[in-house]
C-alpha cells in the first residue's frame, strides 16, 4: 500500500453563478433547469483554444472544487437530507461533504463564447473553482442497463410555492428576466431547503440571495410563500 | 477575477488493476467490458463505513488522478487518436493529457467487500490514486435529450484479432481465467493501440504487460496476431 501523498491542482477557471450561498442551492443541477452560469477560464488558459470542439456537445461535466464544503472533522457517514435522519456512507452518496470535496455536475451547454462558456442546470455556487470540464460522451457515460440504489425509493416531497403580490412586483421591477427567475425560485424551494432544525419553526422568515435579489420567504399551511424579492 | 490558488487533495484510495502501462490501456472503460479491478481505501478511511450504501448502485464514478499523464508543457489543443491528426481543444475531448489530469470513469460495480470494492469496465492503470467515488444517479447523470458532438461521427476501426496456438496455450497455462483474459486482450487491441509513428512498421513486434502476462503481438495482413502470453 502506498503512503498518502498530496496532489496539487490549480483551478482552470471559475463559476460565475446566480447562487451565492449553500442555503437553497439545489442539490443537483438537474433540479435547477432554470439556473444559468458562466464559466470563465483562468488567464493562464485563455487564447489557447482549450474549449475548441466542446460547443458540439449538448452537455458538459463540471468538476468543481466545492470550496464552501470545508469540514473540520471528516466523517465516514453523513445523513442525506432526503433520508430524514438515516445514515449513509459518504461515498454511497453525492453529498458535497466528502473527503476531497469535488463535485460532479452534468450541466447543459448553452454556448461557448471565446474563452468562456454559458451553462444551465447547475448546482454550483458563485466563485466555485473549476478543476476540469469534459464533454458528455454517451458511449462512455450512459450505460444501457443500470440500477440506482437507495435514491430510487425516495419520493421527493414537492412543496407548493406561492408568490405574494409584492414579490411578483419586485421580480418585474428588479430583474430583466422575471419569468425565468420565478421558475428558478420555485426550483430552489420545491424540495424544501429548510435546515432540519427549523422544520418546527412555523413562523420563521428565511432569506436567501440569488441572482442579485434578496428573497424573503416563509413556510405556512404546508406551502412556501415568497414574500418579497428586493435588491438591497 | 481571482488569482489561481493551489488546491491540495489526498487520495482516498488506489486502483489495483490489470493494466500496468499506458500502452494498450483502453481509452474508455466502456470499451473494456472484461477488465476487472479492485479499489482499496487509504488506511485513513478504513473501518469508517464510508462505502456504505454504494453496493446498491450498479455503476460508480471513479475520479482518478491520472498520475502517468504528466506533461512538461501544457498545450491548449491535442490530436485525439480517433481524429487521425486533426486537432481538438483539450476540454473538448476526454484526453488524459489535461490541465488537471483527473479522469472520469463510469465503472460497473461488482461488489463492495468491507473497505474495498471490485469493479469492471475500467480504463485505469494499476496504482492510480483515487480522488473520489460517487454513485451513478440516473436522475442527475442521464439527460433525456442530448447530442454527442464530434465523437458521434467517428466510425471505430475495429481490427480483427487472431491468437496463435502458442498464445492460446500460454493463456490456458498462465492464467486462471483464460476466457476473460482473451476477451480483454481483444478489447485492448481492437481499436488499434499502435502509436501513430509505428503504423507503417509492418513487421514490428509489440509487447504489453497485462494481468501478469507479457503479451507479444504484431500487425500483419490488416489484423492483429497475438503471438504469445508468457509470464516472464
Short mmCIF file of C-alpha atoms in Angstrom, two decimals:
data_model
loop_
_atom_site.label_atom_id
_atom_site.label_comp_id
_atom_site.label_asym_id
_atom_site.label_seq_id
_atom_site.Cartn_x
_atom_site.Cartn_y
_atom_site.Cartn_z
CA UNK A 1 0.00 0.00 0.00
CA UNK A 2 1.29 3.40 -0.96
CA UNK A 3 1.50 6.20 1.50
CA UNK A 4 -0.92 9.05 1.10
CA UNK A 5 0.78 11.80 -0.88
CA UNK A 6 -0.61 15.23 -1.60
CA UNK A 7 -1.83 16.04 -5.12
CA UNK A 8 -1.70 19.69 -6.07
CA UNK A 9 -4.17 21.06 -8.59
CA UNK A 10 -4.81 24.53 -9.96
CA UNK A 11 -8.24 25.77 -10.98
CA UNK A 12 -8.62 26.11 -14.74
CA UNK A 13 -11.46 28.58 -14.25
CA UNK A 14 -14.25 29.85 -12.07
CA UNK A 15 -18.02 29.59 -11.92
CA UNK A 16 -19.99 32.85 -12.17
CA UNK A 17 -23.39 31.81 -10.91
CA UNK A 18 -26.61 33.21 -9.51
CA UNK A 19 -26.34 31.07 -6.37
CA UNK A 20 -24.38 32.90 -3.68
CA UNK A 21 -24.92 30.69 -0.63
CA UNK A 22 -25.13 27.00 0.17
CA UNK A 23 -28.61 27.63 1.61
CA UNK A 24 -31.24 26.93 -1.10
CA UNK A 25 -28.71 25.99 -3.78
CA UNK A 26 -30.24 22.92 -5.42
CA UNK A 27 -28.82 19.51 -4.57
CA UNK A 28 -28.29 18.63 -8.25
CA UNK A 29 -28.15 20.66 -11.42
CA UNK A 30 -30.89 18.54 -12.94
CA UNK A 31 -33.32 20.01 -10.40
CA UNK A 32 -32.33 23.58 -11.34
CA UNK A 33 -33.32 23.61 -15.02
CA UNK A 34 -33.72 27.40 -14.95
CA UNK A 35 -30.30 28.18 -13.48
CA UNK A 36 -27.73 29.93 -15.64
CA UNK A 37 -23.99 30.38 -15.10
CA UNK A 38 -20.85 31.38 -16.91
CA UNK A 39 -17.55 29.60 -16.55
CA UNK A 40 -14.54 31.83 -17.13
CA UNK A 41 -11.14 30.35 -17.82
CA UNK A 42 -8.21 31.32 -15.65
CA UNK A 43 -5.94 33.80 -17.51
CA UNK A 44 -3.25 31.10 -17.93
CA UNK A 45 -5.64 29.14 -20.19
CA UNK A 46 -7.07 31.95 -22.31
CA UNK A 47 -6.38 32.37 -26.01
CA UNK A 48 -5.19 28.79 -26.47
CA UNK A 49 -8.24 27.11 -27.95
CA UNK A 50 -8.69 24.78 -24.98
CA UNK A 51 -12.52 24.85 -25.36
CA UNK A 52 -12.43 24.09 -29.09
CA UNK A 53 -14.84 21.30 -30.03
CA UNK A 54 -16.81 21.47 -26.81
CA UNK A 55 -19.61 23.51 -28.42
CA UNK A 56 -20.75 20.47 -30.42
CA UNK A 57 -21.87 18.66 -27.26
CA UNK A 58 -25.19 19.28 -25.53
CA UNK A 59 -23.86 18.60 -22.03
CA UNK A 60 -20.62 19.15 -20.15
CA UNK A 61 -19.29 17.64 -16.93
CA UNK A 62 -18.10 20.28 -14.49
CA UNK A 63 -15.65 19.06 -11.87
CA UNK A 64 -15.87 21.82 -9.30
CA UNK A 65 -13.95 22.24 -6.06
CA UNK A 66 -16.77 22.71 -3.55
CA UNK A 67 -14.86 25.37 -1.70
CA UNK A 68 -17.58 26.13 0.86
CA UNK A 69 -17.94 22.48 1.93
CA UNK A 70 -14.99 22.53 4.26
CA UNK A 71 -15.23 20.20 7.21
CA UNK A 72 -13.18 20.50 10.33
CA UNK A 73 -13.62 16.80 11.01
CA UNK A 74 -14.14 14.17 8.37
CA UNK A 75 -16.90 11.68 8.99
CA UNK A 76 -17.28 8.35 7.23
CA UNK A 77 -21.07 8.63 7.19
CA UNK A 78 -23.49 11.51 6.74
CA UNK A 79 -27.25 12.00 6.95
CA UNK A 80 -28.52 12.91 3.46
CA UNK A 81 -31.46 15.34 3.74
CA UNK A 82 -33.62 13.02 1.65
CA UNK A 83 -33.16 10.16 4.12
CA UNK A 84 -34.64 12.19 7.01
CA UNK A 85 -32.07 11.22 9.59
CA UNK A 86 -30.81 7.86 8.34
CA UNK A 87 -27.07 7.50 7.79
CA UNK A 88 -25.23 6.66 4.61
CA UNK A 89 -21.56 6.26 3.74
CA UNK A 90 -20.23 9.46 2.19
CA UNK A 91 -19.10 7.59 -0.90
CA UNK A 92 -22.55 5.97 -1.19
CA UNK A 93 -23.97 9.48 -1.63
CA UNK A 94 -23.39 12.63 -3.65
CA UNK A 95 -23.07 14.80 -0.55
CA UNK A 96 -20.69 17.75 -1.01
CA UNK A 97 -19.17 16.97 2.40
CA UNK A 98 -16.74 14.36 1.04
CA UNK A 99 -13.06 13.65 1.61
CA UNK A 100 -11.95 15.53 -1.49
CA UNK A 101 -14.78 17.96 -1.93
CA UNK A 102 -15.00 17.63 -5.72
CA UNK A 103 -18.47 18.00 -7.21
CA UNK A 104 -19.57 16.34 -10.43
CA UNK A 105 -22.25 18.32 -12.27
CA UNK A 106 -23.69 17.49 -15.67
CA UNK A 107 -24.59 20.93 -16.97
CA UNK A 108 -26.44 21.75 -20.16
CA UNK A 109 -24.19 23.68 -22.50
CA UNK A 110 -25.81 26.82 -23.85
CA UNK A 111 -22.90 28.41 -25.71
CA UNK A 112 -19.15 28.68 -25.91
CA UNK A 113 -18.12 32.29 -26.37
CA UNK A 114 -14.37 32.57 -26.82
CA UNK A 115 -12.73 31.54 -23.56
CA UNK A 116 -15.91 31.27 -21.54
CA UNK A 117 -18.98 29.15 -21.66
CA UNK A 118 -22.57 29.58 -20.63
CA UNK A 119 -24.32 26.65 -18.97
CA UNK A 120 -27.70 25.80 -17.46
CA UNK A 121 -28.79 23.19 -14.89
CA UNK A 122 -26.09 23.79 -12.34
CA UNK A 123 -25.82 23.28 -8.60
CA UNK A 124 -22.67 25.34 -8.11
CA UNK A 125 -22.16 28.48 -6.11
CA UNK A 126 -20.65 31.67 -7.50
CA UNK A 127 -16.87 31.57 -7.20
CA UNK A 128 -16.52 27.78 -7.29
CA UNK A 129 -13.07 26.87 -8.66
CA UNK A 130 -13.34 24.62 -11.73
CA UNK A 131 -10.87 21.72 -11.88
CA UNK A 132 -11.96 20.24 -15.19
CA UNK A 133 -14.56 20.36 -17.94
CA UNK A 134 -15.33 17.28 -20.02
CA UNK A 135 -17.79 16.63 -22.82
CA UNK A 136 -20.67 14.23 -22.08
CA UNK A 137 -19.96 11.08 -24.10
CA UNK A 138 -22.99 8.77 -24.25
CA UNK A 139 -20.82 5.83 -25.31
CA UNK A 140 -18.83 6.13 -22.08
CA UNK A 141 -21.20 7.84 -19.64
CA UNK A 142 -24.53 6.21 -20.39
CA UNK A 143 -24.80 2.54 -19.51
CA UNK A 144 -27.61 0.61 -21.16
CA UNK A 145 -28.56 -1.29 -18.03
CA UNK A 146 -28.33 0.23 -14.57
CA UNK A 147 -29.87 0.34 -11.11
CA UNK A 148 -29.85 3.42 -8.98
CA UNK A 149 -29.69 2.27 -5.37
CA UNK A 150 -31.24 3.95 -2.38
CA UNK A 151 -32.13 7.17 -4.23
CA UNK A 152 -34.61 5.21 -6.32
CA UNK A 153 -37.00 4.56 -3.46
CA UNK A 154 -37.26 8.14 -2.31
CA UNK A 155 -40.37 10.06 -3.17
CA UNK A 156 -39.45 13.72 -3.43
CA UNK A 157 -41.62 15.96 -1.35
CA UNK A 158 -42.55 18.69 -3.75
CA UNK A 159 -43.82 21.74 -1.92
CA UNK A 160 -46.27 24.16 -3.43
CA UNK A 161 -44.93 27.72 -3.78
CA UNK A 162 -46.91 30.93 -3.91
CA UNK A 163 -45.66 34.41 -4.68
CA UNK A 164 -47.09 37.44 -2.90
CA UNK A 165 -48.18 40.42 -4.97
CA UNK A 166 -45.18 42.28 -3.55
CA UNK A 167 -42.82 39.52 -4.69
CA UNK A 168 -44.34 39.47 -8.18
CA UNK A 169 -43.92 43.25 -8.42
CA UNK A 170 -40.35 43.04 -7.09
CA UNK A 171 -39.44 40.44 -9.72
CA UNK A 172 -40.91 42.55 -12.52
CA UNK A 173 -39.08 45.62 -11.28
CA UNK A 174 -35.73 44.21 -10.20
CA UNK A 175 -34.87 41.63 -12.87
CA UNK A 176 -34.73 41.64 -16.66
CA UNK A 177 -36.00 38.07 -16.82
CA UNK A 178 -38.72 37.70 -14.16
CA UNK A 179 -40.26 34.56 -15.70
CA UNK A 180 -37.06 32.56 -15.50
CA UNK A 181 -36.10 33.87 -12.05
CA UNK A 182 -39.54 32.94 -10.76
CA UNK A 183 -39.09 29.41 -12.11
CA UNK A 184 -35.63 29.30 -10.54
CA UNK A 185 -37.02 30.27 -7.12
CA UNK A 186 -39.64 27.53 -7.45
CA UNK A 187 -36.88 25.02 -8.25
CA UNK A 188 -34.87 26.21 -5.25
CA UNK A 189 -37.75 25.88 -2.79
CA UNK A 190 -39.77 22.93 -4.05
CA UNK A 191 -37.53 20.30 -2.43
CA UNK A 192 -37.78 22.19 0.88
CA UNK A 193 -34.34 23.63 1.62
CA UNK A 194 -35.07 24.43 5.27
CA UNK A 195 -32.49 23.09 7.72
CA UNK A 196 -33.82 20.23 9.83
CA UNK A 197 -33.52 22.32 12.97
CA UNK A 198 -36.01 24.84 11.56
CA UNK A 199 -38.71 22.45 10.43
CA UNK A 200 -40.80 23.17 13.51
CA UNK A 201 -40.33 26.94 13.47
CA UNK A 202 -43.57 27.60 11.66
CA UNK A 203 -43.30 31.37 11.81
CA UNK A 204 -39.68 31.77 10.76
CA UNK A 205 -38.80 34.06 7.85
CA UNK A 206 -35.95 32.91 5.63
CA UNK A 207 -33.71 34.99 3.42
CA UNK A 208 -31.55 33.92 0.53
CA UNK A 209 -29.54 35.86 -2.06
CA UNK A 210 -29.96 34.72 -5.64
CA UNK A 211 -29.41 36.49 -8.96
CA UNK A 212 -28.84 39.79 -7.20
CA UNK A 213 -32.09 39.55 -5.27
CA UNK A 214 -32.71 39.14 -1.57
CA UNK A 215 -35.54 36.62 -1.47
CA UNK A 216 -37.66 36.58 1.67
CA UNK A 217 -39.87 33.53 2.14
CA UNK A 218 -41.73 31.63 4.80
CA UNK A 219 -43.43 28.27 5.23
CA UNK A 220 -47.09 28.31 6.23
CA UNK A 221 -50.05 25.99 5.66
CA UNK A 222 -47.76 23.32 4.21
CA UNK A 223 -46.53 25.55 1.41
CA UNK A 224 -43.95 28.25 0.78
CA UNK A 225 -44.84 31.89 0.35
CA UNK A 226 -42.30 34.10 -1.36
CA UNK A 227 -42.83 37.38 0.42
CA UNK A 228 -40.51 39.77 -1.40
CA UNK A 229 -37.54 39.95 -3.77
CA UNK A 230 -35.72 43.15 -3.02
CA UNK A 231 -32.35 44.32 -4.26
CA UNK A 232 -30.96 45.62 -1.00
CA UNK B 1 -11.06 37.53 -11.38
CA UNK B 2 -9.49 35.54 -8.62
CA UNK B 3 -5.86 34.57 -8.66
CA UNK B 4 -5.03 30.96 -9.29
CA UNK B 5 -4.52 29.26 -5.94
CA UNK B 6 -3.35 25.71 -5.36
CA UNK B 7 -5.85 23.11 -4.18
CA UNK B 8 -4.39 20.24 -2.21
CA UNK B 9 -6.07 16.84 -2.31
CA UNK B 10 -5.20 13.48 -0.81
CA UNK B 11 -6.05 10.17 -2.47
CA UNK B 12 -8.83 8.31 -0.68
CA UNK B 13 -7.61 5.05 -2.22
CA UNK B 14 -5.78 3.30 -5.00
CA UNK B 15 -6.67 1.30 -8.09
CA UNK B 16 -5.37 -2.27 -8.25
CA UNK B 17 -5.79 -3.09 -11.92
CA UNK B 18 -4.58 -5.48 -14.60
CA UNK B 19 -3.37 -2.63 -16.80
CA UNK B 20 0.22 -1.74 -16.00
CA UNK B 21 1.15 0.65 -18.81
CA UNK B 22 -0.49 3.46 -20.77
CA UNK B 23 0.19 1.46 -23.96
CA UNK B 24 -2.89 -0.61 -24.85
CA UNK B 25 -4.94 0.55 -21.87
CA UNK B 26 -8.39 1.21 -23.36
CA UNK B 27 -9.44 4.78 -23.97
CA UNK B 28 -12.68 4.33 -22.01
CA UNK B 29 -13.86 1.78 -19.51
CA UNK B 30 -16.95 1.10 -21.65
CA UNK B 31 -14.64 -0.44 -24.27
CA UNK B 32 -13.02 -2.74 -21.69
CA UNK B 33 -16.07 -4.72 -20.55
CA UNK B 34 -13.85 -7.63 -19.46
CA UNK B 35 -11.49 -5.60 -17.29
CA UNK B 36 -11.53 -6.11 -13.53
CA UNK B 37 -10.00 -4.02 -10.76
CA UNK B 38 -10.09 -3.53 -7.04
CA UNK B 39 -10.15 -0.17 -5.32
CA UNK B 40 -8.57 -0.17 -1.89
CA UNK B 41 -9.23 2.63 0.55
CA UNK B 42 -6.33 4.51 2.05
CA UNK B 43 -5.79 3.41 5.69
CA UNK B 44 -7.11 6.77 6.95
CA UNK B 45 -10.55 5.88 5.54
CA UNK B 46 -10.82 2.25 6.58
CA UNK B 47 -13.26 0.98 9.18
CA UNK B 48 -15.48 4.05 8.99
CA UNK B 49 -18.33 2.89 6.77
CA UNK B 50 -17.52 5.37 4.03
CA UNK B 51 -18.63 2.91 1.30
CA UNK B 52 -21.93 2.10 3.00
CA UNK B 53 -24.86 2.28 0.57
CA UNK B 54 -22.71 2.20 -2.55
CA UNK B 55 -23.37 -1.51 -3.11
CA UNK B 56 -26.98 -0.78 -4.09
CA UNK B 57 -25.88 1.01 -7.26
CA UNK B 58 -24.92 -0.76 -10.49
CA UNK B 59 -22.32 1.84 -11.50
CA UNK B 60 -19.82 4.08 -9.78
CA UNK B 61 -17.93 7.15 -10.97
CA UNK B 62 -14.23 6.89 -10.31
CA UNK B 63 -12.37 10.19 -10.22
CA UNK B 64 -8.80 9.08 -10.69
CA UNK B 65 -5.62 11.14 -10.71
CA UNK B 66 -4.04 10.07 -14.00
CA UNK B 67 -0.58 10.01 -12.48
CA UNK B 68 1.23 8.81 -15.62
CA UNK B 69 -0.20 11.59 -17.81
CA UNK B 70 2.28 14.19 -16.71
CA UNK B 71 3.12 16.82 -19.28
CA UNK B 72 6.18 19.00 -19.21
CA UNK B 73 4.37 21.62 -21.28
CA UNK B 74 0.68 22.18 -21.29
CA UNK B 75 -0.95 22.53 -24.69
CA UNK B 76 -4.37 24.04 -25.34
CA UNK B 77 -5.10 21.54 -28.12
CA UNK B 78 -4.27 17.90 -28.68
CA UNK B 79 -4.65 15.39 -31.51
CA UNK B 80 -7.09 12.66 -30.36
CA UNK B 81 -6.10 9.29 -31.87
CA UNK B 82 -9.57 8.86 -33.31
CA UNK B 83 -9.26 12.10 -35.30
CA UNK B 84 -6.16 10.89 -37.17
CA UNK B 85 -4.15 14.06 -36.91
CA UNK B 86 -6.85 16.71 -36.54
CA UNK B 87 -6.64 19.00 -33.51
CA UNK B 88 -9.18 19.47 -30.76
CA UNK B 89 -9.28 21.64 -27.65
CA UNK B 90 -8.27 19.57 -24.61
CA UNK B 91 -11.53 20.41 -22.85
CA UNK B 92 -13.49 19.40 -25.96
CA UNK B 93 -12.05 15.89 -25.51
CA UNK B 94 -11.61 13.25 -22.84
CA UNK B 95 -7.84 13.06 -23.38
CA UNK B 96 -5.90 12.23 -20.20
CA UNK B 97 -3.39 14.96 -21.08
CA UNK B 98 -5.43 17.74 -19.50
CA UNK B 99 -4.62 20.68 -17.20
CA UNK B 100 -5.63 18.81 -14.04
CA UNK B 101 -5.17 15.22 -15.07
CA UNK B 102 -8.34 13.90 -13.43
CA UNK B 103 -10.05 11.03 -15.20
CA UNK B 104 -13.77 10.34 -15.02
CA UNK B 105 -14.61 6.65 -15.40
CA UNK B 106 -18.04 5.11 -15.07
CA UNK B 107 -17.19 1.64 -13.80
CA UNK B 108 -19.60 -1.23 -13.30
CA UNK B 109 -19.75 -2.16 -9.63
CA UNK B 110 -19.28 -5.86 -8.99
CA UNK B 111 -19.11 -5.94 -5.20
CA UNK B 112 -18.25 -3.98 -2.10
CA UNK B 113 -16.22 -6.11 0.30
CA UNK B 114 -15.56 -4.24 3.51
CA UNK B 115 -13.29 -1.31 2.72
CA UNK B 116 -12.60 -2.23 -0.88
CA UNK B 117 -14.67 -2.61 -3.98
CA UNK B 118 -14.41 -4.66 -7.12
CA UNK B 119 -15.28 -3.02 -10.42
CA UNK B 120 -15.37 -3.84 -14.12
CA UNK B 121 -15.20 -1.68 -17.26
CA UNK B 122 -12.27 0.44 -16.27
CA UNK B 123 -9.62 2.39 -18.19
CA UNK B 124 -7.31 2.98 -15.23
CA UNK B 125 -3.77 1.80 -14.68
CA UNK B 126 -2.63 -0.08 -11.61
CA UNK B 127 -1.60 2.35 -8.88
CA UNK B 128 -3.85 5.22 -9.99
CA UNK B 129 -4.69 7.39 -6.96
CA UNK B 130 -8.45 7.69 -6.44
CA UNK B 131 -9.72 11.15 -5.55
CA UNK B 132 -13.39 10.32 -5.24
CA UNK B 133 -16.04 7.65 -5.78
CA UNK B 134 -19.65 8.60 -6.45
CA UNK B 135 -22.75 6.54 -7.17
CA UNK B 136 -24.25 6.83 -10.66
CA UNK B 137 -27.51 8.72 -10.27
CA UNK B 138 -29.69 8.49 -13.38
CA UNK B 139 -31.78 11.48 -12.29
CA UNK B 140 -28.66 13.67 -12.29
CA UNK B 141 -26.28 11.96 -14.72
CA UNK B 142 -28.58 10.84 -17.51
CA UNK B 143 -30.16 13.63 -19.56
CA UNK B 144 -33.21 12.70 -21.60
CA UNK B 145 -32.14 14.67 -24.66
CA UNK B 146 -28.50 15.03 -25.70
CA UNK B 147 -26.12 15.32 -28.63
CA UNK B 148 -22.62 13.95 -28.53
CA UNK B 149 -20.51 16.22 -30.72
CA UNK B 150 -17.53 15.22 -32.81
CA UNK B 151 -17.26 11.70 -31.34
CA UNK B 152 -20.63 10.85 -32.89
CA UNK B 153 -19.33 10.97 -36.47
CA UNK B 154 -16.36 8.69 -35.90
CA UNK B 155 -16.60 5.15 -37.15
CA UNK B 156 -14.42 3.00 -34.93
CA UNK B 157 -11.97 0.89 -36.85
CA UNK B 158 -12.39 -2.48 -35.30
CA UNK B 159 -9.45 -4.72 -36.09
CA UNK B 160 -9.71 -8.48 -36.28
CA UNK B 161 -7.58 -10.32 -33.73
CA UNK B 162 -6.20 -13.83 -34.00
CA UNK B 163 -4.43 -15.85 -31.33
CA UNK B 164 -1.58 -18.18 -32.22
CA UNK B 165 -1.65 -21.73 -30.88
CA UNK B 166 1.23 -20.73 -28.62
CA UNK B 167 -0.75 -17.80 -27.23
CA UNK B 168 -3.83 -19.98 -26.63
CA UNK B 169 -1.67 -22.50 -24.78
CA UNK B 170 0.04 -19.73 -22.80
CA UNK B 171 -3.32 -18.33 -21.69
CA UNK B 172 -4.56 -21.77 -20.59
CA UNK B 173 -1.36 -22.39 -18.67
CA UNK B 174 -0.61 -18.98 -17.20
CA UNK B 175 -4.00 -17.67 -16.11
CA UNK B 176 -6.88 -18.98 -14.04
CA UNK B 177 -9.44 -17.23 -16.27
CA UNK B 178 -8.22 -17.63 -19.87
CA UNK B 179 -11.62 -16.89 -21.45
CA UNK B 180 -11.94 -13.50 -19.84
CA UNK B 181 -8.29 -12.56 -20.37
CA UNK B 182 -8.62 -13.45 -24.03
CA UNK B 183 -11.67 -11.19 -24.32
CA UNK B 184 -9.74 -8.46 -22.50
CA UNK B 185 -6.84 -8.69 -24.96
CA UNK B 186 -9.32 -8.42 -27.85
CA UNK B 187 -10.80 -5.29 -26.24
CA UNK B 188 -7.33 -3.83 -25.77
CA UNK B 189 -6.27 -4.38 -29.39
CA UNK B 190 -9.47 -3.97 -31.41
CA UNK B 191 -9.29 -0.15 -31.50
CA UNK B 192 -5.66 -0.39 -32.69
CA UNK B 193 -3.46 0.90 -29.88
CA UNK B 194 -0.32 1.27 -32.01
CA UNK B 195 1.34 4.68 -31.77
CA UNK B 196 0.96 6.71 -34.96
CA UNK B 197 4.70 6.59 -35.58
CA UNK B 198 4.55 2.79 -35.82
CA UNK B 199 1.62 2.46 -38.22
CA UNK B 200 3.96 1.85 -41.18
CA UNK B 201 6.29 -0.57 -39.38
CA UNK B 202 4.55 -3.64 -40.71
CA UNK B 203 6.96 -6.11 -39.17
CA UNK B 204 7.21 -4.62 -35.67
CA UNK B 205 6.56 -6.80 -32.63
CA UNK B 206 4.81 -5.13 -29.73
CA UNK B 207 4.85 -6.11 -26.07
CA UNK B 208 2.45 -5.16 -23.31
CA UNK B 209 2.08 -6.30 -19.71
CA UNK B 210 -1.45 -7.09 -18.61
CA UNK B 211 -2.84 -9.28 -15.82
CA UNK B 212 0.63 -10.62 -15.04
CA UNK B 213 1.23 -11.65 -18.65
CA UNK B 214 3.71 -10.33 -21.18
CA UNK B 215 1.63 -10.20 -24.35
CA UNK B 216 3.55 -10.24 -27.63
CA UNK B 217 1.59 -9.21 -30.72
CA UNK B 218 2.09 -7.98 -34.23
CA UNK B 219 0.05 -6.45 -37.01
CA UNK B 220 0.02 -8.27 -40.34
CA UNK B 221 -2.47 -8.58 -43.21
CA UNK B 222 -4.66 -5.87 -41.67
CA UNK B 223 -5.21 -7.79 -38.47
CA UNK B 224 -3.53 -8.40 -35.14
CA UNK B 225 -1.89 -11.67 -34.23
CA UNK B 226 -1.32 -12.38 -30.55
CA UNK B 227 1.91 -14.36 -30.68
CA UNK B 228 2.43 -15.36 -27.05
CA UNK B 229 1.39 -14.62 -23.47
CA UNK B 230 4.31 -15.50 -21.25
CA UNK B 231 4.78 -14.83 -17.58
CA UNK B 232 8.39 -13.69 -17.70
#
